[in-house]
Short mmCIF file of C-alpha atoms in Angstrom, two decimals:
data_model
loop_
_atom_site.label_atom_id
_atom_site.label_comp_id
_atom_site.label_asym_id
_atom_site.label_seq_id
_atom_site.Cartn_x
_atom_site.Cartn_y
_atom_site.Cartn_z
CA UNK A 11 -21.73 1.25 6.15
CA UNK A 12 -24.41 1.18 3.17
CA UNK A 13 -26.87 2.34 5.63
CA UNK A 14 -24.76 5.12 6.73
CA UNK A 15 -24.07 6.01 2.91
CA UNK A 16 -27.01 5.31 1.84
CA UNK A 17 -25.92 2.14 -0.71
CA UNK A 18 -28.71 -0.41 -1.63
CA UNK A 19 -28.74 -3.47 0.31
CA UNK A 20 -30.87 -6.14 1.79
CA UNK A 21 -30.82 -8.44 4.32
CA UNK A 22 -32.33 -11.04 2.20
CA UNK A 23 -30.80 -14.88 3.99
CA UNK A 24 -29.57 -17.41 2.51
CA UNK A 25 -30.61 -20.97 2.12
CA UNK A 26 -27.63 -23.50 1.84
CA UNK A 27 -29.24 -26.91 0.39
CA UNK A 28 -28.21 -30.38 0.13
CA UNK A 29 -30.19 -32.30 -2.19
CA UNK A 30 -27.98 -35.95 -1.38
CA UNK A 31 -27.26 -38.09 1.06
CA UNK A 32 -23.38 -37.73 0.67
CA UNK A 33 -23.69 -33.95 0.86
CA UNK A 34 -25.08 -33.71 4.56
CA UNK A 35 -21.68 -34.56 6.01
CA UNK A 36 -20.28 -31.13 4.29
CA UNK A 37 -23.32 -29.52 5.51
CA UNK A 38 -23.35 -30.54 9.42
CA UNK A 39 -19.83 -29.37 9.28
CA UNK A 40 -20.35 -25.98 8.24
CA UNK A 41 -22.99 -25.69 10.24
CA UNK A 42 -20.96 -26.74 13.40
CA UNK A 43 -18.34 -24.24 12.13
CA UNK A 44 -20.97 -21.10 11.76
CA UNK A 45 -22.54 -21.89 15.61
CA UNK A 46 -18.83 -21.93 16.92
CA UNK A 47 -18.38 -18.54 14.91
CA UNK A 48 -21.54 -17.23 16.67
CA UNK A 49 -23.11 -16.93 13.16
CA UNK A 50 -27.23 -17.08 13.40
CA UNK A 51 -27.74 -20.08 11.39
CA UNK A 52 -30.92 -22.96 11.62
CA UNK A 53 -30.98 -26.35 10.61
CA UNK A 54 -33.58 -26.49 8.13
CA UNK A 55 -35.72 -30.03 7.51
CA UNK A 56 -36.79 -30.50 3.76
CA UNK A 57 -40.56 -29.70 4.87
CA UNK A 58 -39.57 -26.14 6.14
CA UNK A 59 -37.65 -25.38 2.78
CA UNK A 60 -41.05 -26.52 0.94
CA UNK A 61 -42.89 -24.40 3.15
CA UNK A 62 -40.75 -21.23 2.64
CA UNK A 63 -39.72 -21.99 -1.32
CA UNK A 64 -42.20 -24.37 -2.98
CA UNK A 65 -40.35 -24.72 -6.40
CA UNK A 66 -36.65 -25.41 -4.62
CA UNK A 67 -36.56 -29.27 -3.72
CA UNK A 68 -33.97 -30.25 -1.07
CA UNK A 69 -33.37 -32.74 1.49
CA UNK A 70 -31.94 -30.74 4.50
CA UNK A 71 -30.74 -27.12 4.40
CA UNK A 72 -29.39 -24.22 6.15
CA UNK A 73 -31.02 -20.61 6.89
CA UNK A 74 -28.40 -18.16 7.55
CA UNK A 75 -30.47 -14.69 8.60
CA UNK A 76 -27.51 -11.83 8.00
CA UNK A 77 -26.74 -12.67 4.50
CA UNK A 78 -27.57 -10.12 2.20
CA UNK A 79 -27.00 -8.81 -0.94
CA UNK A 80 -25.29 -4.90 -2.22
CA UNK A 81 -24.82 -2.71 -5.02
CA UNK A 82 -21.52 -3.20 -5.87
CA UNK A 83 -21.30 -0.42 -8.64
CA UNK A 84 -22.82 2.39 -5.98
CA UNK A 85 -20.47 0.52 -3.35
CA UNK A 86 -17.28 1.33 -5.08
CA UNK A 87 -18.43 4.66 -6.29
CA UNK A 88 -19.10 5.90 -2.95
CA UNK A 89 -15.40 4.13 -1.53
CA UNK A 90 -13.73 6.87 -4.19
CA UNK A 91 -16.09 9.60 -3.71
CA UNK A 92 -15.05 9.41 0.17
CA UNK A 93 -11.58 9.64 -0.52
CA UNK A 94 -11.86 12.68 -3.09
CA UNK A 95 -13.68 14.05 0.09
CA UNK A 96 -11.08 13.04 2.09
CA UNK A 97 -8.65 15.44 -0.22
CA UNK A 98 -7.54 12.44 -2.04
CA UNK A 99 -7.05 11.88 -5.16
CA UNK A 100 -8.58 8.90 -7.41
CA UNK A 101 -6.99 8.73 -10.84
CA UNK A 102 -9.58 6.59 -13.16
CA UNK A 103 -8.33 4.44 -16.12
CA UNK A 104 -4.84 4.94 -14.79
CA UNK A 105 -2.36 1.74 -14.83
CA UNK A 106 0.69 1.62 -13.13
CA UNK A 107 3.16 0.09 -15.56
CA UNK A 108 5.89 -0.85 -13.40
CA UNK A 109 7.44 0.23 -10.13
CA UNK A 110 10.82 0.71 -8.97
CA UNK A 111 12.87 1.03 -5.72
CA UNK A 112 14.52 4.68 -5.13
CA UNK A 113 16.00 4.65 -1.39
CA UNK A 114 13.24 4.60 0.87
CA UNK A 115 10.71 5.38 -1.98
CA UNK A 116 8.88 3.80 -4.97
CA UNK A 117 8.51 5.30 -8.18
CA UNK A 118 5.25 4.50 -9.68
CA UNK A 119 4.69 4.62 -13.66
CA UNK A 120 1.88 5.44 -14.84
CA UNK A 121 -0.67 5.41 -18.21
CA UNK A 122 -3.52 7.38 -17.88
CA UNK A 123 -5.38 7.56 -21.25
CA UNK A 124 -3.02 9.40 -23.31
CA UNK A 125 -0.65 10.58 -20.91
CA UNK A 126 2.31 8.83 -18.59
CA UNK A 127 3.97 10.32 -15.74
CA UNK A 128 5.72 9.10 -12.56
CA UNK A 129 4.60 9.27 -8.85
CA UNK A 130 6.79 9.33 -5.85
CA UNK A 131 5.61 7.35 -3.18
CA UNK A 132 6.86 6.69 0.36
CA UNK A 133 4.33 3.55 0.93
CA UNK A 134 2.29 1.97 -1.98
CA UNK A 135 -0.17 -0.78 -0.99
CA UNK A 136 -0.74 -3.45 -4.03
CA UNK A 137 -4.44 -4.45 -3.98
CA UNK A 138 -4.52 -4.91 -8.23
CA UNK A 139 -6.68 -7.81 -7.88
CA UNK A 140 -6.32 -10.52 -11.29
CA UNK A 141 -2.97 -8.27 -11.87
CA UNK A 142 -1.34 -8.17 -7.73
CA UNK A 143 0.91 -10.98 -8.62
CA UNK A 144 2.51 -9.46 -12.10
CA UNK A 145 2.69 -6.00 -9.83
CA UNK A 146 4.63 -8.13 -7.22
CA UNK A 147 6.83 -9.66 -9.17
CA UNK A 148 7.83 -6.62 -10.78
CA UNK A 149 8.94 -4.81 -7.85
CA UNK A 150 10.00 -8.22 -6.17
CA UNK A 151 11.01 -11.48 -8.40
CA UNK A 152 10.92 -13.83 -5.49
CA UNK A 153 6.72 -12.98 -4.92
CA UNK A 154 5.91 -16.55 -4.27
CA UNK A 155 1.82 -16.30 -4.86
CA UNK A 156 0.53 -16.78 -8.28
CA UNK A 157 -3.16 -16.29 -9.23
CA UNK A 158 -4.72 -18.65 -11.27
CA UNK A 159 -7.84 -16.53 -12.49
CA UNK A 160 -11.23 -18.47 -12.31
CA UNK A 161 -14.10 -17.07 -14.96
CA UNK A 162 -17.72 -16.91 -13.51
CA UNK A 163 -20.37 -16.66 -15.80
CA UNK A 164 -24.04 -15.69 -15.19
CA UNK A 165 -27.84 -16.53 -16.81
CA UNK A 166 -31.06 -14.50 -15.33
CA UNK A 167 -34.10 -15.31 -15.26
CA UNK A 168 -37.78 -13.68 -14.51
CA UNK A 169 -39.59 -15.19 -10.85
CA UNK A 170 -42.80 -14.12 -12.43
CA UNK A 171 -42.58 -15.54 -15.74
CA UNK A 172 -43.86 -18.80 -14.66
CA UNK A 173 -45.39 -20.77 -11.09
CA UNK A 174 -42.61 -22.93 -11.12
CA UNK A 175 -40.47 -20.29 -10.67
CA UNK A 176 -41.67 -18.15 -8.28
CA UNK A 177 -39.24 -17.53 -5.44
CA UNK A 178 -38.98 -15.51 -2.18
CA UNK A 179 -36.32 -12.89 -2.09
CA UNK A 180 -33.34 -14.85 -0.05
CA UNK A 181 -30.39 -16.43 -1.98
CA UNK A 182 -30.67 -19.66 -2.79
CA UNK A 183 -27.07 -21.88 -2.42
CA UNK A 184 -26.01 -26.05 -2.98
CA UNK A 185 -23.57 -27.47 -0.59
CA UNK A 186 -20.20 -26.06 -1.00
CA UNK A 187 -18.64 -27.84 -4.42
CA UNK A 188 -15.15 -28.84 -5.60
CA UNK A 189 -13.38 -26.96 -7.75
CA UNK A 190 -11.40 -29.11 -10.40
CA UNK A 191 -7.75 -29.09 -10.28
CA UNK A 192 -7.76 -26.49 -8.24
CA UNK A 193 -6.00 -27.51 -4.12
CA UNK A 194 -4.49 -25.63 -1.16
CA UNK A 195 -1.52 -25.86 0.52
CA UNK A 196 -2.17 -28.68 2.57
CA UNK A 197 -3.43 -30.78 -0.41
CA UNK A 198 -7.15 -30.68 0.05
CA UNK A 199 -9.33 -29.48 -2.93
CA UNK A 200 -10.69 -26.09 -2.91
CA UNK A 201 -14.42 -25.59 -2.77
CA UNK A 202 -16.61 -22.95 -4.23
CA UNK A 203 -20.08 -22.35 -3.99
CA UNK A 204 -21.05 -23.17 -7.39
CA UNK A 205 -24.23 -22.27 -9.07
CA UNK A 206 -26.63 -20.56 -7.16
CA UNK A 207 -29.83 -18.35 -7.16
CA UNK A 208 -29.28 -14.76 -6.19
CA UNK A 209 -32.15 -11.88 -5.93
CA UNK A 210 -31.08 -8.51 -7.70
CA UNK A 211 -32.37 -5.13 -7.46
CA UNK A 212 -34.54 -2.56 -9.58
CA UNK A 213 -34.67 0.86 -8.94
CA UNK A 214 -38.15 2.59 -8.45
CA UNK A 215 -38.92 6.05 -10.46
CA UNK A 216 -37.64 8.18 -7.36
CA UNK A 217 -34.41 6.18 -7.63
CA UNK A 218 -34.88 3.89 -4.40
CA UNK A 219 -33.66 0.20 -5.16
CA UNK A 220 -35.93 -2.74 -4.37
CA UNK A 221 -35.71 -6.49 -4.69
CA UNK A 222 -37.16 -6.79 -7.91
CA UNK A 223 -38.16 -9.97 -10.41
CA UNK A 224 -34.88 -10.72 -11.99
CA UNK A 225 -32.59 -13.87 -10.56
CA UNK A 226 -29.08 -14.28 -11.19
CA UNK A 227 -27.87 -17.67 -12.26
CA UNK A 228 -24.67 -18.43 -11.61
CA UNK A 229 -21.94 -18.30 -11.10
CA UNK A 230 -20.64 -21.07 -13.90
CA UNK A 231 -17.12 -20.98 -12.85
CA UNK A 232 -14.09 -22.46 -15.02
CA UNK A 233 -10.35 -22.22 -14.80
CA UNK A 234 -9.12 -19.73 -17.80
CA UNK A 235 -6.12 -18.72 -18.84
CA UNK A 236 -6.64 -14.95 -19.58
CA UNK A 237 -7.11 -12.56 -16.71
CA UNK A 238 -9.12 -10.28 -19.43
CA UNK A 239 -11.12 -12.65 -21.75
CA UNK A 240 -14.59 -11.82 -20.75
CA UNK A 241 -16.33 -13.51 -23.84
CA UNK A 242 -14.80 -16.16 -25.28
CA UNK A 243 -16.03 -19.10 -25.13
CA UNK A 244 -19.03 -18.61 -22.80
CA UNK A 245 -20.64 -21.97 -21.58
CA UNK A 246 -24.24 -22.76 -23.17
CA UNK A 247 -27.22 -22.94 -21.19
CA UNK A 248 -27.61 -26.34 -20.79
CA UNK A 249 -24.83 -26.41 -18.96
CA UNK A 250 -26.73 -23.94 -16.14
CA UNK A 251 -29.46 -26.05 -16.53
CA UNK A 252 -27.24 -29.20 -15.41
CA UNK A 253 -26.00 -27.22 -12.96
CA UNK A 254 -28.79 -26.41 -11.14
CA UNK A 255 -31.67 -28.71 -11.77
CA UNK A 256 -31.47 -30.26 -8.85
CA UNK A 257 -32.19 -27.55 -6.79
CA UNK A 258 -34.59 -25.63 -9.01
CA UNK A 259 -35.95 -28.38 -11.41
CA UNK A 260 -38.64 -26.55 -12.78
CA UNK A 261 -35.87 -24.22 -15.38
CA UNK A 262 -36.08 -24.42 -18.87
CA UNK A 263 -33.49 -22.68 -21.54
CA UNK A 264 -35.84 -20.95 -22.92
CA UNK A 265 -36.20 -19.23 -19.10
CA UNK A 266 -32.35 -18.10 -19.32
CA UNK A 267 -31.17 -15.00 -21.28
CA UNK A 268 -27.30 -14.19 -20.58
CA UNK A 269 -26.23 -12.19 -18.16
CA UNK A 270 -22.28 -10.52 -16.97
CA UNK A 271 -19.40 -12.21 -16.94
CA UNK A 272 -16.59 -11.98 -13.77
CA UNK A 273 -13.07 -12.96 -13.12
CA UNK A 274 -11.59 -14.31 -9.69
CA UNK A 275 -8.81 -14.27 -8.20
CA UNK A 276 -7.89 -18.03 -6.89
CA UNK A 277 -4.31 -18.25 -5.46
CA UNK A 278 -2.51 -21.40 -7.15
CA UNK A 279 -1.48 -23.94 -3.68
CA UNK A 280 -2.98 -21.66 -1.22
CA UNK A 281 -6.17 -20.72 -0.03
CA UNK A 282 -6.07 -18.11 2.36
CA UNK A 283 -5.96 -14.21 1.99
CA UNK A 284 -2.45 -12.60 1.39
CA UNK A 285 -2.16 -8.99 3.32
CA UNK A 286 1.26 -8.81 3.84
CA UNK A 287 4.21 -5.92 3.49
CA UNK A 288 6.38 -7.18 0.86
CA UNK A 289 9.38 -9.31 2.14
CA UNK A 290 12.14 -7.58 0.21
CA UNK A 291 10.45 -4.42 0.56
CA UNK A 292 8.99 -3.08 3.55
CA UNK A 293 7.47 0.19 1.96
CA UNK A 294 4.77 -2.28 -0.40
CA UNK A 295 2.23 -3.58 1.24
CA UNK A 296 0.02 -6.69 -0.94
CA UNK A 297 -3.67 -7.16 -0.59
CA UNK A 298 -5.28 -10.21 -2.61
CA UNK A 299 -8.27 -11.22 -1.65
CA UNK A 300 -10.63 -13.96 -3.41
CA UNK A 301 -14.20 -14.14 -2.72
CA UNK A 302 -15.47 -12.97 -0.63
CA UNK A 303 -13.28 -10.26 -1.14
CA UNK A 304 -15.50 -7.24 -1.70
CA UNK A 305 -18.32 -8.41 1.44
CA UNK A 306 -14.86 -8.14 3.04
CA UNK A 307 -13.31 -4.96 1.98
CA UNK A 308 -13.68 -2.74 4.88
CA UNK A 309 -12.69 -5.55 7.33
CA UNK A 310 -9.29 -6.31 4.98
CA UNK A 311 -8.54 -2.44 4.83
CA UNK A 312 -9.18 -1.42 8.04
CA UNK A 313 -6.65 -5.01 9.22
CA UNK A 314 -3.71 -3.65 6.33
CA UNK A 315 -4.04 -0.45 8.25
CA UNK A 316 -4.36 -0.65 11.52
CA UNK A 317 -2.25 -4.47 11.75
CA UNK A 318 0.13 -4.38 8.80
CA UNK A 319 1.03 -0.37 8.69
CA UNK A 320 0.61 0.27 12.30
CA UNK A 321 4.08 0.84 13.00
CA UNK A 322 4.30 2.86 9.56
CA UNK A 323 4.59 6.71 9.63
CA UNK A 324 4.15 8.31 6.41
CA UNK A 325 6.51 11.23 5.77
CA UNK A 326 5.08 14.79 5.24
#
């Protein structure tokens, strides 16, 4: 897809490292896992990771080939500018306030900057992200998922600026980690992938993107209780540094300069997606997806569509 529409991306890989003992368990496991997924994926010893990434010390590690990374922002401009194509119609800044039930229909209310108006819709499809639960419940008071939003924060550094940190372009990953307090519905404690080197782009002066210089730290993620606080409280550096010294020990603070700031979506007791029509009312339709929800966008829409709707006829 960002071939066809011409959205930067690269194919970069991904190293998964385990710098203990006790972490090689996890590691064999989701290694067996990718192979039985037909994922390409190597066992890597801790001579072939100094070989390929001099400054990264591990023990063991894995070398997944098809992970990459994407320009989001282009990603998601190019999503709406197909559907204005399309002859639909993207409203920006536009929040629904509230829905309600009219027969077979659902009225939508709407703020748009200055303005509010209603739209009649015969099938509305929830996919509000942080907010899909509040939408939910207002339409249906018996919604039984609740998200628990989970703030990621990010550092960057410059490759260049020293030896020690020189790296290749590939993303750089620890083990799978737990995420406190945070469990599924069977119990067992949700994982994340916790702090983690990632390669970002630059654009040349003809506007062509390129792996450039800058790493992304990150992300630092803690349980919050605002789904909109992007600032308060951000952690200090020396907590990335904790983080990640391990695996690159070679960072200083005085290498870090802050970077953005993201919310997830973690579903409280369950850990799965939810794309689902609505039990109480067939005509809504929920998506909410956790990471990796956008790498999985196109596979989720194309499943609500074409598994969820396919019985659904939309009325002229």
């Amino acid at each position: 897809f960002c071939a066809e529409y011409g959205i930067p991306y690269a194919n970069t890989g991904k190293f998964i490292v385990a710098t203990s003992e006790d972490e090689l368990p996890r590691m064999r496991e989701l290694y067996e896992r990718a192979r039985e997924k037909g994922v390409d994926i190597e066992y890597l010893t801790r001579e072939v990771i100094k070989e390929q990434e001099p400054n990264i010390e591990a023990i063991a590690g894995l070398h997944t080939r098809q992970t990459g990374v994407v320009d989001a922002a282009t990603y998601v401009r190019t999503l709406a500018k197909i559907v204005e194509q399309k002859e639909g119609v993207v409203l920006r800044r536009a929040m629904v306030t509230n829905i309600i039930p009219r027969g077979d229909d659902l009225i939508l209310q709407v703020k748009q900057d200055e303005m509010e108006y209603e739209v009649l819709a015969g099938l509305v499809v929830n996919a509000a992200g942080l907010f899909a639960d509040q939408v939910a419940r207002g339409v249906n008071p018996d919604f039984p998922y609740v998200i628990k939003p989970l703030r990621g924060e990010f550092m960057k550094f410059n490759k260049k600026s020293r030896p020690e940190l020189w790296m290749g372009d590939r993303n750089v990953y620890p083990v799978p980690q737990p995420i406190p307090g945070m469990y599924d519905q069977w119990g067992n404690q949700k994982t994340m992938a916790g702090v983690h080197l990632t390669p970002t782009f630059d654009m040349r002066a003809d506007g062509t993107a390129f792996i450039g210089n800058t790493v992304l730290l990150g992300p630092l993620g803690h349980m919050v209780e605002s789904k909109t606080d992007y600032s308060k409280d951000r952690r200090p550096a020396e907590e990335f540094i904790e983080k990640i010294k391990r695996i690159q020990p070679s960072l200083t603070i005085d290498d870090l300069t802050e970077d953005q700031v993201g919310i997830q979506v973690k579903l409280k007791g369950y850990d799965d997606y939810v794309i689902a029509r609505d039990t109480l009312h067939p005509n809504l339709a929920h998506m909410i997806c956790d990471s990796p929800g956008m790498s999985g966008s196109l596979g989720n829409g194309h499943y609500m569509v074409y598994d969820v709707l396919k019985d659904w006829h939309i009325r002229t």
